[in-house]
PDB file of C-alpha atoms and ligand atoms in Angstrom:
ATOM      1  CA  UNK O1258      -3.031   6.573  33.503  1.00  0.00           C
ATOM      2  CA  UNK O1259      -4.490   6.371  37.262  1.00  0.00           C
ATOM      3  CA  UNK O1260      -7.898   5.451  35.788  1.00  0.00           C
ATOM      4  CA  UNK O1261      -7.176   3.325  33.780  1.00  0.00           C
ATOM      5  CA  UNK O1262      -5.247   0.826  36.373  1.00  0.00           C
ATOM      6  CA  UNK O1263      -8.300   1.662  38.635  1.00  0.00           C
ATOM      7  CA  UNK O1264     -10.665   0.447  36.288  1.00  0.00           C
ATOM      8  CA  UNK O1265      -8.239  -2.744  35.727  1.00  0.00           C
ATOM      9  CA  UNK O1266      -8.094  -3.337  39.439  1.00  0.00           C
ATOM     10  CA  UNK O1267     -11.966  -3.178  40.186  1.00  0.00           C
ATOM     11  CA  UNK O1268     -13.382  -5.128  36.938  1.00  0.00           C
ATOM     12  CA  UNK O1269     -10.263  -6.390  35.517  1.00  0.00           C
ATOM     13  CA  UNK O1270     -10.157 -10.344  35.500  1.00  0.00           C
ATOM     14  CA  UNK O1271      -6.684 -12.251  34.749  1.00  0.00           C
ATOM     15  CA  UNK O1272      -6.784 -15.888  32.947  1.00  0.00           C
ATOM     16  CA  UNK O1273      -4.541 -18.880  33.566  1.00  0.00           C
ATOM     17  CA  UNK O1274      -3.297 -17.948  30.077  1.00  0.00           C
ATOM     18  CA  UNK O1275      -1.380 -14.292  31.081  1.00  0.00           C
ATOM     19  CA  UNK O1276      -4.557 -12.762  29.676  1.00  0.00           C
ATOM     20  CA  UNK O1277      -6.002  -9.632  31.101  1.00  0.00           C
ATOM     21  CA  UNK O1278     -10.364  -9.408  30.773  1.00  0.00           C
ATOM     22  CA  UNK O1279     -11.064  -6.304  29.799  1.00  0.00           C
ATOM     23  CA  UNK O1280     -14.682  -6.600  28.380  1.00  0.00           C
ATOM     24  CA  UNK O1281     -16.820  -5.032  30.989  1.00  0.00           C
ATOM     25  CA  UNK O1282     -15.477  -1.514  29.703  1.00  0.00           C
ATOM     26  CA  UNK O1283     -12.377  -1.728  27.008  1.00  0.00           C
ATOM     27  CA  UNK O1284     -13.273  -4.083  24.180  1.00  0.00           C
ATOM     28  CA  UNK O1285     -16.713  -5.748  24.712  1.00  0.00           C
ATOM     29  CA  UNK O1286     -19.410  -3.553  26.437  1.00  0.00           C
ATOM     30  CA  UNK O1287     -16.963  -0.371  26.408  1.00  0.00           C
ATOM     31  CA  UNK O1288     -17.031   3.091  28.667  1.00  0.00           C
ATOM     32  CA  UNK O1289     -17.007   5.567  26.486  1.00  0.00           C
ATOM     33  CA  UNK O1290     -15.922   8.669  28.710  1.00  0.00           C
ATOM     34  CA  UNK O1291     -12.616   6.251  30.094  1.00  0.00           C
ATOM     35  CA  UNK O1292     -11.546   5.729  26.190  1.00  0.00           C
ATOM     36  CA  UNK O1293     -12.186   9.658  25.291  1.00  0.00           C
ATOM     37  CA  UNK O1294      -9.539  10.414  27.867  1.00  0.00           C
ATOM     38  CA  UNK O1295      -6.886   7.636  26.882  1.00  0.00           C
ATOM     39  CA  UNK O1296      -7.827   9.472  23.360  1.00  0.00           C
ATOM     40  CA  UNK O1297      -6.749  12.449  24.800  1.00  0.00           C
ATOM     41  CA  UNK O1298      -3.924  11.201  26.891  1.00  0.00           C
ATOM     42  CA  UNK O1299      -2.620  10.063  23.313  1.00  0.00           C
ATOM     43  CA  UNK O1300      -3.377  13.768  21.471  1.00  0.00           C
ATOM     44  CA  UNK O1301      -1.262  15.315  24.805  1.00  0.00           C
ATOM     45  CA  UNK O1302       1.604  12.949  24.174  1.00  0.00           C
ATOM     46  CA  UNK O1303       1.832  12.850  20.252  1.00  0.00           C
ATOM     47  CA  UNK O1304      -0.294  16.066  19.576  1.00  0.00           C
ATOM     48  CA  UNK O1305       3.344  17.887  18.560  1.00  0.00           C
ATOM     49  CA  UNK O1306       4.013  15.613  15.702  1.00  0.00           C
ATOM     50  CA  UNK O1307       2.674  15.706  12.263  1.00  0.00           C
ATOM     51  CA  UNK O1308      -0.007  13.597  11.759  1.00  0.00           C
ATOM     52  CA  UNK O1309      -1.830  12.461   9.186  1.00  0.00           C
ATOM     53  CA  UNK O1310      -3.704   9.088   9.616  1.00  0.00           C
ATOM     54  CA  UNK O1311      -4.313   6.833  12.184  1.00  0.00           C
ATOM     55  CA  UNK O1312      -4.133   2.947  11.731  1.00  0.00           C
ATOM     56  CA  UNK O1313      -5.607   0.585  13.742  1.00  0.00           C
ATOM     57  CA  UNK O1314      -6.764  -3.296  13.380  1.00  0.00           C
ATOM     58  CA  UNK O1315      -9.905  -4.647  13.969  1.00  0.00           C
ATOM     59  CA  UNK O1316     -11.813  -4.849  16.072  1.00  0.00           C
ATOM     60  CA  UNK O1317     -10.440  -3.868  19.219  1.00  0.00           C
ATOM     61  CA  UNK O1318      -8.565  -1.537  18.409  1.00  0.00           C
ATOM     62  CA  UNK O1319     -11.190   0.692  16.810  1.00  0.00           C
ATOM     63  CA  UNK O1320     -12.882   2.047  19.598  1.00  0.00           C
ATOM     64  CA  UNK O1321      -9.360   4.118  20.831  1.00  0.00           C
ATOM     65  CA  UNK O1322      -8.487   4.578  17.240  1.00  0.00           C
ATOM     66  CA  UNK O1323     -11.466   6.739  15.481  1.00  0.00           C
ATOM     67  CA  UNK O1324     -11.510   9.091  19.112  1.00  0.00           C
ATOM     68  CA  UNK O1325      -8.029   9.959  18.785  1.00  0.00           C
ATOM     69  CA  UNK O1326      -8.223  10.597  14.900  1.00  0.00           C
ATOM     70  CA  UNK O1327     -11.097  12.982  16.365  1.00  0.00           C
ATOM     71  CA  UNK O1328      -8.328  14.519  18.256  1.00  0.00           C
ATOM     72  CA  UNK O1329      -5.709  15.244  15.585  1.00  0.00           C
ATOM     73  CA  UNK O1330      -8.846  15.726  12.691  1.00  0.00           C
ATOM     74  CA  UNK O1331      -7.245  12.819  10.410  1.00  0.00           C
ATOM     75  CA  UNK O1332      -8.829   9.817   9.040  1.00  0.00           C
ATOM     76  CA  UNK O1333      -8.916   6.903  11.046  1.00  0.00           C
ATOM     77  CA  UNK O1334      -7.983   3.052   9.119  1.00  0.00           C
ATOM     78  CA  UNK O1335      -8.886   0.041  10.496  1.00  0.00           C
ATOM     79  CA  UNK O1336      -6.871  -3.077   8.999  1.00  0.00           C
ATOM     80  CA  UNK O1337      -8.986  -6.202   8.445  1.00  0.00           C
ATOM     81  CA  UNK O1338      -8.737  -9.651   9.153  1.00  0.00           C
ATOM     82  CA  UNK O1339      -9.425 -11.436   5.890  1.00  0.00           C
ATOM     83  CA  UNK O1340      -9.842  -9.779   2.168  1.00  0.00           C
ATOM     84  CA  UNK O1341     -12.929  -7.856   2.032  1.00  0.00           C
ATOM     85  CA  UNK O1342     -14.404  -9.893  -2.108  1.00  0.00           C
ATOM     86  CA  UNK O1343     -14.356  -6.088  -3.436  1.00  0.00           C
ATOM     87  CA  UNK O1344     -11.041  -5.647  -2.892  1.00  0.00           C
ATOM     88  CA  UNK O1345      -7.926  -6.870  -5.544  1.00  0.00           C
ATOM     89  CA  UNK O1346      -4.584  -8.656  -4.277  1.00  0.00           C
ATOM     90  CA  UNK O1347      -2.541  -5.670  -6.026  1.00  0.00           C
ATOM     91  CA  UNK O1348      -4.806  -2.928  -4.532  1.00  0.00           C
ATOM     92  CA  UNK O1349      -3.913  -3.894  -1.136  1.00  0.00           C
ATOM     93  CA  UNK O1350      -0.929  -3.856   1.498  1.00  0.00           C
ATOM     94  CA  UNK O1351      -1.097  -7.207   3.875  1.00  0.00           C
ATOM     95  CA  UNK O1352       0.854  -8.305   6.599  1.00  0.00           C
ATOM     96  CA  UNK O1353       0.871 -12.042   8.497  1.00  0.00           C
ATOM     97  CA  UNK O1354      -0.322 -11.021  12.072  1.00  0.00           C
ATOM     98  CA  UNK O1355      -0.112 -14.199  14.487  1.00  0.00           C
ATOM     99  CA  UNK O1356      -2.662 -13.270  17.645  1.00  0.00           C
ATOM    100  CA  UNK O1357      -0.941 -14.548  21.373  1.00  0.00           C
ATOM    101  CA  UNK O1358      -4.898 -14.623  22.482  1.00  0.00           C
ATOM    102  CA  UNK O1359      -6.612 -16.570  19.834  1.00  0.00           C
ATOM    103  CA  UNK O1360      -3.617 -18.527  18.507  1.00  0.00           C
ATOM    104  CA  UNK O1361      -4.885 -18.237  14.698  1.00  0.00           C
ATOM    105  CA  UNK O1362      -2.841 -16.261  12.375  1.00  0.00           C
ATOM    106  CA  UNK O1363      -4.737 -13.527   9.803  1.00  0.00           C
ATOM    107  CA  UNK O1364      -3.157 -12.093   6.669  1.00  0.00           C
ATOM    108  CA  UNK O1365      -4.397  -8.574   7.760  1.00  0.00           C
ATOM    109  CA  UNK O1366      -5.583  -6.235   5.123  1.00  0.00           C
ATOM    110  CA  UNK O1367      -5.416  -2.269   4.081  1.00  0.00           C
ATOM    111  CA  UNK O1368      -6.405  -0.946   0.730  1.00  0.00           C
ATOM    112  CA  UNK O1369      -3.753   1.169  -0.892  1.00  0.00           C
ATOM    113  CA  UNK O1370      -6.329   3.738  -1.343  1.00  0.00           C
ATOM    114  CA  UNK O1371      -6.529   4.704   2.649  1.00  0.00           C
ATOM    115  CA  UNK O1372      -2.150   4.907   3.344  1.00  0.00           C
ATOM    116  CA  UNK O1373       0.385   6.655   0.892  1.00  0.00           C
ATOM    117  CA  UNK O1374       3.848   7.490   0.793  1.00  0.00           C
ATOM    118  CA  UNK O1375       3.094  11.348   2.441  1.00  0.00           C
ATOM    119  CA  UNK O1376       1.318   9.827   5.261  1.00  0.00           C
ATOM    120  CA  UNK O1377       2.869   9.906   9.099  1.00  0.00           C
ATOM    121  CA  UNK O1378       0.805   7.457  10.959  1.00  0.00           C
ATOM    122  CA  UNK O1379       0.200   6.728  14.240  1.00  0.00           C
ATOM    123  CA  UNK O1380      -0.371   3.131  14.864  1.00  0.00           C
ATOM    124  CA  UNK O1381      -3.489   2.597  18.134  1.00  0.00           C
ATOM    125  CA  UNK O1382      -4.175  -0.879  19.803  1.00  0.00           C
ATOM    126  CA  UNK O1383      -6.400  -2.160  22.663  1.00  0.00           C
ATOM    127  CA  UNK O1384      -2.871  -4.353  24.253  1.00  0.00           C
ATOM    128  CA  UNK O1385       0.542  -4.778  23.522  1.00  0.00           C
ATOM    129  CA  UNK O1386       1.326  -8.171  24.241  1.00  0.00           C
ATOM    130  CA  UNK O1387       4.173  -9.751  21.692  1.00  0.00           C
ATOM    131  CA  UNK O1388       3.405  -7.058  19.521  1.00  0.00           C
ATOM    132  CA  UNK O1389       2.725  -9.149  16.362  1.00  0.00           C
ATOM    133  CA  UNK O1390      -0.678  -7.164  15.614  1.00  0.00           C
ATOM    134  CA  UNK O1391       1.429  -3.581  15.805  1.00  0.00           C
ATOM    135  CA  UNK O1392       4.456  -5.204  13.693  1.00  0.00           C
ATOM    136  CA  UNK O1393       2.371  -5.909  11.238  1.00  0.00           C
ATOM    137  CA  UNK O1394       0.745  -2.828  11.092  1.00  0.00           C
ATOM    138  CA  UNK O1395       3.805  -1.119  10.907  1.00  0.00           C
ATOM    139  CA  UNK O1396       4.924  -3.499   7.964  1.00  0.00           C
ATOM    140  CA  UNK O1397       1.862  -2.373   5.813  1.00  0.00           C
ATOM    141  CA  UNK O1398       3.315   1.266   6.557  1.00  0.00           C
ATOM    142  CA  UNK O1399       6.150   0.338   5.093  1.00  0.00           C
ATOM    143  CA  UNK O1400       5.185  -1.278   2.109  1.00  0.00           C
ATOM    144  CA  UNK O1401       2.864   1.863   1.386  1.00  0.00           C
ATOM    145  CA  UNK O1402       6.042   4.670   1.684  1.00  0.00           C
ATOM    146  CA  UNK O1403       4.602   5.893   4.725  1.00  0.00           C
ATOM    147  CA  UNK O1404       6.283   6.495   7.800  1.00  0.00           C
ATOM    148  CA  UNK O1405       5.309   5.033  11.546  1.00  0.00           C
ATOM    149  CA  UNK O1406       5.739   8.132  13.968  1.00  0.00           C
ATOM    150  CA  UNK O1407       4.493   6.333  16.336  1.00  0.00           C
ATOM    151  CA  UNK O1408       2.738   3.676  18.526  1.00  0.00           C
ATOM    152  CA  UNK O1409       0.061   4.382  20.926  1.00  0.00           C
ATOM    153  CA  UNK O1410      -0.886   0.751  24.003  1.00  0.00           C
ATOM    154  CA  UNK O1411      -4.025   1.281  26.150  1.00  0.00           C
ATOM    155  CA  UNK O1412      -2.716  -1.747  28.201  1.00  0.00           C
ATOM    156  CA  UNK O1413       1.340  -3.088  28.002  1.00  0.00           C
ATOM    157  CA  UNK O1414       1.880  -6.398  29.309  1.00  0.00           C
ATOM    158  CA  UNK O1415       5.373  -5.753  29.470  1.00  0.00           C
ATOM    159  CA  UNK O1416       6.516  -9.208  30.736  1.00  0.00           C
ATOM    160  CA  UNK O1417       5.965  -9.931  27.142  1.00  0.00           C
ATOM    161  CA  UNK O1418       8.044  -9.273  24.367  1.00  0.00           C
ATOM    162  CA  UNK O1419       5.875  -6.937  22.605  1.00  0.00           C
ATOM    163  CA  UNK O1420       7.972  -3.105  23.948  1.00  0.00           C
ATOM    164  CA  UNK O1421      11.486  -4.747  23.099  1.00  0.00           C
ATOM    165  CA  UNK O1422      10.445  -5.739  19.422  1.00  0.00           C
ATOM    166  CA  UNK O1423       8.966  -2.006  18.610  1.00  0.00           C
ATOM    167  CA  UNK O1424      12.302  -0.367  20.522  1.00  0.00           C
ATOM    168  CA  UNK O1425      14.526  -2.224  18.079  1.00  0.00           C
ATOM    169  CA  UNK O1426      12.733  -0.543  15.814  1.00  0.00           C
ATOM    170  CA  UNK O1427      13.354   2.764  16.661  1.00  0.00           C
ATOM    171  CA  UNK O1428       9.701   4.013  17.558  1.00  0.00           C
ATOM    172  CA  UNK O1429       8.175   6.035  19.862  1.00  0.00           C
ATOM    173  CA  UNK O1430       5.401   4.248  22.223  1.00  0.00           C
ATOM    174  CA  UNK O1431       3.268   5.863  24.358  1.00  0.00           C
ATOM    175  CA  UNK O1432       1.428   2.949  26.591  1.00  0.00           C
ATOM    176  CA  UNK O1433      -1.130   4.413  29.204  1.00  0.00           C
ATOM    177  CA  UNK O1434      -0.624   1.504  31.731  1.00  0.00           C
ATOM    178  CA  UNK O1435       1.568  -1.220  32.099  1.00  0.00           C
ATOM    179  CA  UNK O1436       1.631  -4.274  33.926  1.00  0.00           C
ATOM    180  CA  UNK O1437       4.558  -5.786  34.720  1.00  0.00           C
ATOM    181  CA  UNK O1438       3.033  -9.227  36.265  1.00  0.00           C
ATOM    182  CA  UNK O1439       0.244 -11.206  36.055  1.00  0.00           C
ATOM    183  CA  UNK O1440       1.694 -13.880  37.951  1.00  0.00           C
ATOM    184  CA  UNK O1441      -1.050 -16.119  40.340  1.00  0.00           C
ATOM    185  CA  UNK O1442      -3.928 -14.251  38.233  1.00  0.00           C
ATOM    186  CA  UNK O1443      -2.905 -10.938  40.105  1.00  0.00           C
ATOM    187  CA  UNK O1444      -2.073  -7.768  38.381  1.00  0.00           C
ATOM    188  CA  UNK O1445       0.833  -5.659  39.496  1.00  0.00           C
ATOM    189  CA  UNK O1446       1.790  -2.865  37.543  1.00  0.00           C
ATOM    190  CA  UNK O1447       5.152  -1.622  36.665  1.00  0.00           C
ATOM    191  CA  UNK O1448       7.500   0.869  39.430  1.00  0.00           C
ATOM    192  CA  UNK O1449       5.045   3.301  41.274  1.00  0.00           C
ATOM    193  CA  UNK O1450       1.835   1.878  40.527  1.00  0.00           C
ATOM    194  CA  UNK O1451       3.052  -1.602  42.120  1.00  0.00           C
ATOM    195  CA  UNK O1452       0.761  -0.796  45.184  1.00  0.00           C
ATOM    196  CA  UNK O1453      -2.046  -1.170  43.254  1.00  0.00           C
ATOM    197  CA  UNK O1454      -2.951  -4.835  42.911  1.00  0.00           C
ATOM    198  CA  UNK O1455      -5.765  -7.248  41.986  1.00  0.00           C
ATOM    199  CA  UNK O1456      -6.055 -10.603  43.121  1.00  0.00           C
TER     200      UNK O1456
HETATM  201  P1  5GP C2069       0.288  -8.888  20.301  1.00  0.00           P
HETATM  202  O1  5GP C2069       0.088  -8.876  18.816  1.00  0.00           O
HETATM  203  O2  5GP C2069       1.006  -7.677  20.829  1.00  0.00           O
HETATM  204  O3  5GP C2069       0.853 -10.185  20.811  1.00  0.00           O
HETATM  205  O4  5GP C2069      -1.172  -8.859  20.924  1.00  0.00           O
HETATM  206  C1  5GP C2069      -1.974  -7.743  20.713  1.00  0.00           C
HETATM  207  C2  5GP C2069      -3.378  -8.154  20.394  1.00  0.00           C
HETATM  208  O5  5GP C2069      -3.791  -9.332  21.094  1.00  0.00           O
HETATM  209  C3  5GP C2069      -4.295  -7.037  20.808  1.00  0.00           C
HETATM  210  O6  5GP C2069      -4.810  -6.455  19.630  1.00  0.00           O
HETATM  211  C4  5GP C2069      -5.353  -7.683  21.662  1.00  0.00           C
HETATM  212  O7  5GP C2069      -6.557  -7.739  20.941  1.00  0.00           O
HETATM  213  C5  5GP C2069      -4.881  -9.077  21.955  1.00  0.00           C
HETATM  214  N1  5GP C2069      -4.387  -9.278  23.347  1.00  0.00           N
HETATM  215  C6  5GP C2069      -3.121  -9.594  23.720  1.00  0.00           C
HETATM  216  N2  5GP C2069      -3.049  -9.785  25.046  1.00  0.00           N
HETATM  217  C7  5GP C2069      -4.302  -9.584  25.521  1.00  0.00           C
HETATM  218  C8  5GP C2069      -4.875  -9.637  26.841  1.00  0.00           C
HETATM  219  O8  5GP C2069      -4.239  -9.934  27.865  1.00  0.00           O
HETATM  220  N3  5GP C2069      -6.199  -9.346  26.948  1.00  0.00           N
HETATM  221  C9  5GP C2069      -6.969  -9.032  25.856  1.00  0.00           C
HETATM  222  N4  5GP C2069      -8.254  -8.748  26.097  1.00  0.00           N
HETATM  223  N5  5GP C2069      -6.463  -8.976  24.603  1.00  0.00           N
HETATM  224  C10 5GP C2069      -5.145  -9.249  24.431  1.00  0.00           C
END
């Protein structure tokens, strides 16, 4: 998605670590009218397939998630990163996510209430990096019945291992922009959009 990688060029910052700052407009202070296109960059790409909920983890990813669910008109779930007190361990699916960026691993949480066995779910996150948090969200589908129809990346860092995990699995991603490098804290996108760069 062209505005997306312009966005990343002009207010994009890379760290020493192979992360990508994103704050000024994906996951801190956010642009709203940027994230209701992705949303609809995802409803053009997946709008064929039967839908039924989309899943998401917090907190990121929640922004993307709930304007694409407006898209299809299906509830949007958000799983959480510890056990809500109101919640018992057999009303719940969990999964062990470990995160690349904070280095802490969360047993993330969805009440059985919000996926069931008749549900085709598209997963939504923020970055696909080692894809850990989308594994795991694709684990809870599992354990409810339900089926994974797909996975929709804002941002792939594709030097990562995140795209070859979900291929083994069979599933259809859609990413909107993919880096292939950030290499010397400059971003350079994958094939065509390699002219594009950001020191
Ligand atoms: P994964 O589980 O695929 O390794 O990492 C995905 C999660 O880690 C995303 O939900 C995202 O919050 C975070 N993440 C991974 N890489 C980056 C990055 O370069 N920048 C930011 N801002 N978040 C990242």
């Amino acid at each position: 998605m062209e505005l997306l990688r312009e966005m990343i060029v002009t207010d994009g910052k890379v760290y020493d670590n192979n992360v990508l700052k994103v704050d000024s407009f994906l996951n801190h202070q956010i642009d709203a009218s940027l994230m209701m296109k992705m949303a609809e960059s995802f409803y053009e790409y997946f709008g064929k397939e039967k839908i039924t909920k989309i899943l998401t983890i917090e907190a990121s990813g929640i922004a993307p998630a709930i304007l694409v669910a407006h898209f299809f008109k299906v509830p949007m779930v958000f799983a959480k990163k510890s056990k809500p007190a109101t919640l018992k361990n057999n009303d719940i699916y969990t999964a062990e996510v470990h995160s690349y960026t904070k280095n802490v691993t969360n047993t993330i949480v969805v009440s059985e209430k919000f996926i069931n066995k008749e549900d085709n779910v598209l997963i939504i996150d923020d970055f696909l990096a080692n894809g850990q948090a989308t594994l795991g969200l694709m684990e809870i589908v599992e354990k409810a019945g339900a089926n994974t129809v797909g996975v929709g990346i804002l941002v792939e860092k594709s030097f990562q291992n995140g795209r070859k995990l979900l291929e083994q699995k069979n599933v259809n991603i859609c990413s909107l922009c993919r880096i292939g490098s950030l290499e010397n804290n400059e971003v350079k996108f994958n094939v065509a959009d390699d002219e594009i760069k950001k020191g």
